[in-house]
XYZ file of C-alpha atoms in Angstrom:
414
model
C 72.670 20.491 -52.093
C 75.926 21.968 -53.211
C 79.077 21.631 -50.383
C 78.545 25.451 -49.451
C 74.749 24.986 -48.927
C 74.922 22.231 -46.494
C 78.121 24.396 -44.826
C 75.945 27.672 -44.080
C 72.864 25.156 -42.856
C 75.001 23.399 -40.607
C 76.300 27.042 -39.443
C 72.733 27.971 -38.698
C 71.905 25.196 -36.523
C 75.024 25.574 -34.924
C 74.160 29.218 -34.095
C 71.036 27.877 -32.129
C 73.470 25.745 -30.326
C 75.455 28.831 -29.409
C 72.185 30.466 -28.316
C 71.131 27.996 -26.216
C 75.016 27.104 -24.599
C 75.048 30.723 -23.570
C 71.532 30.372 -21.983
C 71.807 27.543 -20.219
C 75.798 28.274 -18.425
C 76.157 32.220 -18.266
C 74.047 31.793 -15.124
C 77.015 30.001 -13.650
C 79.459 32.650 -14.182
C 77.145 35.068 -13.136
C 74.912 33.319 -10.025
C 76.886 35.560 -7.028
C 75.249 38.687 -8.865
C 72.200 37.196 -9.358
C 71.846 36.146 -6.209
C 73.102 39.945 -4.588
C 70.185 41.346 -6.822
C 67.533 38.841 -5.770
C 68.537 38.028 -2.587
C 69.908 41.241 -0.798
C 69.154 40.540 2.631
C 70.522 36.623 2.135
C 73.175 37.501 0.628
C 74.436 39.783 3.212
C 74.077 37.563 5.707
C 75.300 34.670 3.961
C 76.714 34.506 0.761
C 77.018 30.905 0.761
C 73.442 30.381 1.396
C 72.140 33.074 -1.129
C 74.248 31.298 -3.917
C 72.466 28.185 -3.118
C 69.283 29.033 -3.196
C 70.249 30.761 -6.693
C 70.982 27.890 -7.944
C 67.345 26.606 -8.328
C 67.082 29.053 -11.464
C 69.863 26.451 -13.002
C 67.601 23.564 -11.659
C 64.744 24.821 -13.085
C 66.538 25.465 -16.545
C 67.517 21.882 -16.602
C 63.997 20.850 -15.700
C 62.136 22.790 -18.390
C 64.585 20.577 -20.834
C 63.471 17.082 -19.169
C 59.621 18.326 -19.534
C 59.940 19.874 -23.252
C 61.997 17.531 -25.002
C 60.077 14.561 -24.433
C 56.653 16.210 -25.581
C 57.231 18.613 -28.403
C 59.632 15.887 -29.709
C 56.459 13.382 -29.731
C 53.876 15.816 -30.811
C 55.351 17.475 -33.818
C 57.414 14.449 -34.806
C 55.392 14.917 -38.134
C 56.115 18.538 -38.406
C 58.159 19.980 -41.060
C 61.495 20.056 -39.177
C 62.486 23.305 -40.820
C 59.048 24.757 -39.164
C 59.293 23.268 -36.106
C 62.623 24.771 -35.727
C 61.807 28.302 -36.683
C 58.864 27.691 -33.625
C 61.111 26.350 -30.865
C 63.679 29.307 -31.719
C 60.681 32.211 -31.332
C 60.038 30.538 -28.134
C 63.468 30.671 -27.071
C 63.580 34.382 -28.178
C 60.327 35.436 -25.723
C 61.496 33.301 -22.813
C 64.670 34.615 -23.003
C 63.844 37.874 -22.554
C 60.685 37.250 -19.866
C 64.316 36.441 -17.680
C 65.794 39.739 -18.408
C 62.595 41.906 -17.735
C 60.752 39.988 -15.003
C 60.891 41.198 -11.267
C 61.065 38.959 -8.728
C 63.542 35.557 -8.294
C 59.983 33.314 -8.336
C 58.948 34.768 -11.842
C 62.378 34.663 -13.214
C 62.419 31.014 -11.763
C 59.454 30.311 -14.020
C 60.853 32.220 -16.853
C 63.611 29.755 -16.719
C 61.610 27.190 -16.465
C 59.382 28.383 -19.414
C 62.511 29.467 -22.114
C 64.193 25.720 -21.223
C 60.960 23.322 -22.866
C 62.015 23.965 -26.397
C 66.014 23.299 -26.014
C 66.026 19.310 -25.784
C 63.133 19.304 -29.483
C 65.444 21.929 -30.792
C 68.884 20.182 -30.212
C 66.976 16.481 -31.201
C 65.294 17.736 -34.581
C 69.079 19.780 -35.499
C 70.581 16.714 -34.926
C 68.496 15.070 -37.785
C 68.925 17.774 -39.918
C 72.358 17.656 -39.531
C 72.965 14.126 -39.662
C 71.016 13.923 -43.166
C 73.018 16.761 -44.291
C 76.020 14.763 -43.269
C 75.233 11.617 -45.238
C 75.501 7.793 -44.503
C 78.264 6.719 -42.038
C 79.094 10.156 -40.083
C 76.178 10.784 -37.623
C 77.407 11.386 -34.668
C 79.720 13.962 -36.672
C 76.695 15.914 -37.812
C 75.548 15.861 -34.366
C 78.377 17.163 -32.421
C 78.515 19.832 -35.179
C 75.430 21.045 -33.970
C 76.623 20.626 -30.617
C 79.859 22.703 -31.780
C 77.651 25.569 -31.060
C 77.210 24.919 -27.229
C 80.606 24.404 -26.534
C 82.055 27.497 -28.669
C 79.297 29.172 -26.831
C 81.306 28.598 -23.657
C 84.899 29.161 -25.680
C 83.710 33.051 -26.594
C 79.554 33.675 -25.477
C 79.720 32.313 -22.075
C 82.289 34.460 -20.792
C 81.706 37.870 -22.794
C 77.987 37.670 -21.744
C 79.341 36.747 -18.206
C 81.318 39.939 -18.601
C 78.721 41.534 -19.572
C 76.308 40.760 -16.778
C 79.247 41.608 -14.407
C 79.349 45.338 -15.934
C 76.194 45.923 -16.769
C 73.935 44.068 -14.534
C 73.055 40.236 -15.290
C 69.662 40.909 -16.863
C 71.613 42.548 -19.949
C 73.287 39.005 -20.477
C 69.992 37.666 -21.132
C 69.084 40.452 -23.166
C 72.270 39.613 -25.294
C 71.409 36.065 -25.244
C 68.167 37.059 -26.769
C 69.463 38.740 -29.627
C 71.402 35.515 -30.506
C 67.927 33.636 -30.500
C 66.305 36.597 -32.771
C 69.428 36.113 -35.324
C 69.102 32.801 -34.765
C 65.743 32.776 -36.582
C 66.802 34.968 -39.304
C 69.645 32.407 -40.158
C 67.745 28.818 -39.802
C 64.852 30.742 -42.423
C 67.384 31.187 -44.646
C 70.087 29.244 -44.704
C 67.850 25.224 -43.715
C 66.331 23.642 -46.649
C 63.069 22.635 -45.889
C 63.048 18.790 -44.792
C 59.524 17.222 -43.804
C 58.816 15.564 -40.929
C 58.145 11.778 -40.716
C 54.631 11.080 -41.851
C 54.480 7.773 -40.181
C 55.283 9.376 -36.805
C 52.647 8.964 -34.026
C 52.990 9.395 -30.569
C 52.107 5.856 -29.620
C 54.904 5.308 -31.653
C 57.725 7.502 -30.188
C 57.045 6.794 -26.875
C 57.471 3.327 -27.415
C 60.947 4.232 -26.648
C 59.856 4.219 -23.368
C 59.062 0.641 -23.033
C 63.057 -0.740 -24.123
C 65.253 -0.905 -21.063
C 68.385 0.074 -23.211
C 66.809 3.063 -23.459
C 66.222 3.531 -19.663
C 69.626 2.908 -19.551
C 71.248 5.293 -21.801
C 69.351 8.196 -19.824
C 70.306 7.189 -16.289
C 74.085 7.506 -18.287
C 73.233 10.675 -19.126
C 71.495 11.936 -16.601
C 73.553 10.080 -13.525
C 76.680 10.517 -14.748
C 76.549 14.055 -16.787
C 75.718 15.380 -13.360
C 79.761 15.522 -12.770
C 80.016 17.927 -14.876
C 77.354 20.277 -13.728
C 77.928 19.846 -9.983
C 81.399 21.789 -10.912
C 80.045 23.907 -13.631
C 76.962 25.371 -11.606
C 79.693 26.481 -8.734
C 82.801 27.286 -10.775
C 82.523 31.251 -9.751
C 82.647 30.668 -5.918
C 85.012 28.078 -6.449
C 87.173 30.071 -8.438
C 87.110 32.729 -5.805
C 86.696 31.127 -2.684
C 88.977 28.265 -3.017
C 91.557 29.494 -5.608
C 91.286 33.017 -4.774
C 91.401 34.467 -7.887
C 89.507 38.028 -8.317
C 86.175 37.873 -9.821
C 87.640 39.290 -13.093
C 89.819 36.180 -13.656
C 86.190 34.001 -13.580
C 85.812 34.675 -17.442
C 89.007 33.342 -17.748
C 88.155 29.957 -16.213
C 84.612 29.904 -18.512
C 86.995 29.959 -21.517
C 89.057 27.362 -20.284
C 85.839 25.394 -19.670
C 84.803 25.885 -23.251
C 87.846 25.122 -24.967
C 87.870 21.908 -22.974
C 83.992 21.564 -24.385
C 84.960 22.383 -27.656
C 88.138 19.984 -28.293
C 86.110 17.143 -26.717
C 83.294 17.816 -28.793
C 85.008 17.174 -31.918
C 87.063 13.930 -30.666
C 84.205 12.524 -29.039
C 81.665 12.907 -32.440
C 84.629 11.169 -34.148
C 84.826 8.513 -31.880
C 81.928 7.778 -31.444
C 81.301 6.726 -35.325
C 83.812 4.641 -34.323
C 82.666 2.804 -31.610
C 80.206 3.716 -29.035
C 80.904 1.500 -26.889
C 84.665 2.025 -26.224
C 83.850 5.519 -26.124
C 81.971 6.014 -23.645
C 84.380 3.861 -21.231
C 87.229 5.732 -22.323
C 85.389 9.131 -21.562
C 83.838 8.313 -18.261
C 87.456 6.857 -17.252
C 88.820 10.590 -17.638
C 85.679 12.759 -16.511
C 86.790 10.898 -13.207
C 90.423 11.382 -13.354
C 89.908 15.093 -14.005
C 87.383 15.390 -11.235
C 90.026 13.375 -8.531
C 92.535 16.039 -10.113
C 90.029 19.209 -9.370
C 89.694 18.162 -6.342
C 92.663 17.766 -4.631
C 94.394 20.622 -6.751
C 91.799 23.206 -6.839
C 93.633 25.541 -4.591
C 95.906 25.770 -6.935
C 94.911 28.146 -10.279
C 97.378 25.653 -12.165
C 95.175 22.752 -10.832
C 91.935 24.625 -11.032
C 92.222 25.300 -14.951
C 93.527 22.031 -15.800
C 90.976 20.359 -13.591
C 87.626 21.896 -15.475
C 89.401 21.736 -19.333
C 89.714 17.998 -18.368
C 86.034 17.782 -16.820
C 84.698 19.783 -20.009
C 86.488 18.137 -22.545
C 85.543 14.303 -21.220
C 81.896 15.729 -20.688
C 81.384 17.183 -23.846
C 82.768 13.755 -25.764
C 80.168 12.068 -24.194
C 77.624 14.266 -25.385
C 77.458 12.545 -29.186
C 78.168 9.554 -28.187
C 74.904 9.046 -25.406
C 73.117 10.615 -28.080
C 74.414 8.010 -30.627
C 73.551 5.134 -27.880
C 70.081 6.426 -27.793
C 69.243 6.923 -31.385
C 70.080 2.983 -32.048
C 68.509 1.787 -29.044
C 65.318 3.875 -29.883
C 64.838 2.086 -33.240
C 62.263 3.434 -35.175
C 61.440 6.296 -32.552
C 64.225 8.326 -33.344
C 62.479 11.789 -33.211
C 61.864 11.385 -29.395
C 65.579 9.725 -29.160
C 67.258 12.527 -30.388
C 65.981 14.852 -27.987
C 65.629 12.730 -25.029
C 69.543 12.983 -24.809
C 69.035 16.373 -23.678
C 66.871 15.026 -21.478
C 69.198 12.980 -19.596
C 71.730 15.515 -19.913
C 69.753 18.271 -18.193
C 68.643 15.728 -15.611
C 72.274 15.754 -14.497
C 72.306 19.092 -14.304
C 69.439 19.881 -12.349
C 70.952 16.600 -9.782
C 74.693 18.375 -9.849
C 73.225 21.941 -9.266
C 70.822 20.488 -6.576
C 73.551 18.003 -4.741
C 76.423 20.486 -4.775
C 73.941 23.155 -3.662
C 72.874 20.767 -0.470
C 76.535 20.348 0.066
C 77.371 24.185 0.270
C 74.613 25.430 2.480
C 75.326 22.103 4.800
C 78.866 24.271 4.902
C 80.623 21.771 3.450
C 82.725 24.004 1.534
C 82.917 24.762 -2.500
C 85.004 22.044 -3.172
C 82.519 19.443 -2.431
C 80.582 19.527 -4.928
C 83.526 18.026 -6.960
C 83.241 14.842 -4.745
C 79.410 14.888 -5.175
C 80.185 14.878 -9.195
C 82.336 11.838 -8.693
C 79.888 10.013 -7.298
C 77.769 10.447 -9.748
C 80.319 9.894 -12.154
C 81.119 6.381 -11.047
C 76.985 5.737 -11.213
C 77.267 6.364 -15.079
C 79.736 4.273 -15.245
C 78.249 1.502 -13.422
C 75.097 2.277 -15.868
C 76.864 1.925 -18.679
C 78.515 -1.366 -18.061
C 74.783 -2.706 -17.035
C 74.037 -1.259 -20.351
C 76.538 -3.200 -22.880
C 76.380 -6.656 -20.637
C 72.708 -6.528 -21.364
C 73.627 -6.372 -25.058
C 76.447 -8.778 -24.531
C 73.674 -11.209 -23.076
C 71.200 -10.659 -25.825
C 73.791 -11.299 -28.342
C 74.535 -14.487 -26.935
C 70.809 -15.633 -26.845
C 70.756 -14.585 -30.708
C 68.624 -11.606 -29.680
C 68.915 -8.472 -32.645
C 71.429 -5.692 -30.737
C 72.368 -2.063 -31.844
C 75.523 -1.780 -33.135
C 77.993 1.353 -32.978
C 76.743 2.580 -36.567
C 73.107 2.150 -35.748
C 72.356 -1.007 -37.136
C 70.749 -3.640 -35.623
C 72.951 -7.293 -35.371
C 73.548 -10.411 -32.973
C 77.000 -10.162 -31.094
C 78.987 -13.440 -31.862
C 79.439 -15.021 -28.563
């Protein structure tokens, strides 16, 4: 494929990634509306509570991802990937816009629920794509350019759809999220050459991920310790508001901030990560929880409240690639499964940082606490991934074959 080929299929896949980042966040931005249109009565007697209890449309998002990726990544491992992807897109498409039509808070619940299963297959099998585009030697670059989507969705989607649901209601964000998906389509038809799937695939055989414990390992990282991120992200509005006390007009303002922070990290973190894994993902965990200590004692202050979540986006969204890096060599010859169990894990934390922080508000612990609750489950993935590469460090020393930061399977000298 000529250079400009492999440019406008990357820019494709990445345009997936932008539908789905605006998806699965510009309920954040938008959850005190949603929960003042589904919740009347709640909500005007307690704001607090109604916002909580929105919050399970986020949880349910995130648990859609843990149920989906897992088994369309098994079952159509043998798929066509350019097929498969032009499926999980149409699927994102109808869900999408079963959330802006349907009724009542329990059938948009499901909705959610429903338009989450393909995200984790769609991000794993763009990822391979991507990383054979790419070439030998820059994986993890391929993937974060797919992620490059997600977190320019939350540099520029995120907080015009936000706006948009502001002004015009939240259900028209989802309908504008929809017409991503539908161009989405249009774009991955033309612009992705067709790839096949792995004939050798079986299911037996990518689940047999599930029997290596450093693969257990790499999703409690990811789905332990990315819950930092989302216990802040799933209650940045009120926190914004209630703690800083900005308007709600300035909360588009902190989404881009956000994003940026997603988007710089992104790009360092799919760097270093070809670098070394391992290093990488101590040095990012080390400043997700700086930034969080820093949101949380400064988040009165707009100063502190913006540099706070760039920090906690930027360290999150470098960890991103490298987890998923972790899991693909870890995963061995099950790499279809690996690449979208990350999202997995990753939605796992989200679901346990919307849930915890939402505990902690209604127990009327305040907004900021679910900053404290994300450090604590910041420090888990940290304590996860040091179980994780002394395990390796043991195996090497026993002589036992161990992944190594560019995928390839050696003995660490001892």
């Amino acid at each position: 494929m000529s250079p400009a080929r492999v440019r406008w299929a990357l820019l494709a896949l990445a345009l997936g990634g932008f539908g789905i980042g605006s998806t699965e966040f510009v309920a954040m931005g938008l959850l005190p509306d949603i929960a003042h249109d589904l919740f009347p009565a709640l909500y005007a007697d307690s704001p607090a509570d109604a916002n909580a209890t929105a919050g399970w449309l986020i949880s349910a998002y995130a648990l859609g991802v843990v149920v989906g990726a897992p088994t369309i990544a098994a079952a159509a491992a043998r798929w066509p990937r350019k097929q498969l992807l032009l499926v999980l897109v149409a699927a994102f498409t109808l869900g999408t816009v079963a959330s802006a039509v349907l009724p009542t808070f329990e059938l948009v619940l499901a909705a959610r629920f429903v338009s989450a299963l393909p995200h984790g297959a769609y991000f794993g099998i763009a990822s391979l794509v991507a990383a054979s585009l790419m070439g030998p030697g820059r994986r993890a670059r391929g993937v974060a350019l797919v992620l490059s989507g997600l977190t320019i969705a939350n540099v520029i989607g995120v907080p015009a759809i936000t706006w948009l649901g502001q002004n015009a209601g939240w259900r028209s964000a989802y309908v504008a999220v929809a017409a991503i998906f539908a161009l989405t389509f249009i774009a991955v038809m033309v612009a992705v050459p067709w790839q096949p799937g792995d004939p050798r695939a079986t299911i037996a055989r990518e689940l047999r991920a599930f029997t290596r414990a450093q693969v257990w390992f790499a999703l409690g990282i990811g789905a332990i310790g990315f819950g930092g991120l989302f216990a802040v992200y799933t209650y940045v509005a009120p926190l914004a508001t209630d703690v800083t006390g900005l308007t709600p007009e300035f909360v588009p303002i902190v989404l881009v901030v956000i994003g940026l922070g997603m988007t710089v990290g992104n790009i360092v973190g799919g760097r270093s990560a070809d670098w070394s894994v391992r290093r990488s993902m101590y040095l990012f965990f080390g400043i997700l929880a700086a930034a969080l200590v820093l949101l949380g004692l400064t988040a009165s202050s707009p100063v502190g409240l913006l540099a706070g979540v760039f920090l906690v986006g930027g360290a999150s969204a470098a960890l991103s690639p490298t987890i998923q890096a972790r899991l693909m060599d870890v995963a061995r010859d099950s790499q279809s499964i690996a690449a979208a169990l990350n999202h997995s894990a990753l939605n796992i934390g989200n679901s346990l940082g919307a849930l915890f922080g939402g505990f902690a508000i209604a127990a009327g612990l305040g907004y900021v606490a679910p900053v404290w609750i994300g450090l604590v489950l910041t420090l888990v993935g940290i304590s996860l991934a040091l179980g994780s590469f002394a395990l390796d460090r043991a195996r090497g020393r026993r002589g036992v074959a161990v992944p190594h930061a560019t995928g390839a399977m050696q003995a660490i000298d001892a």
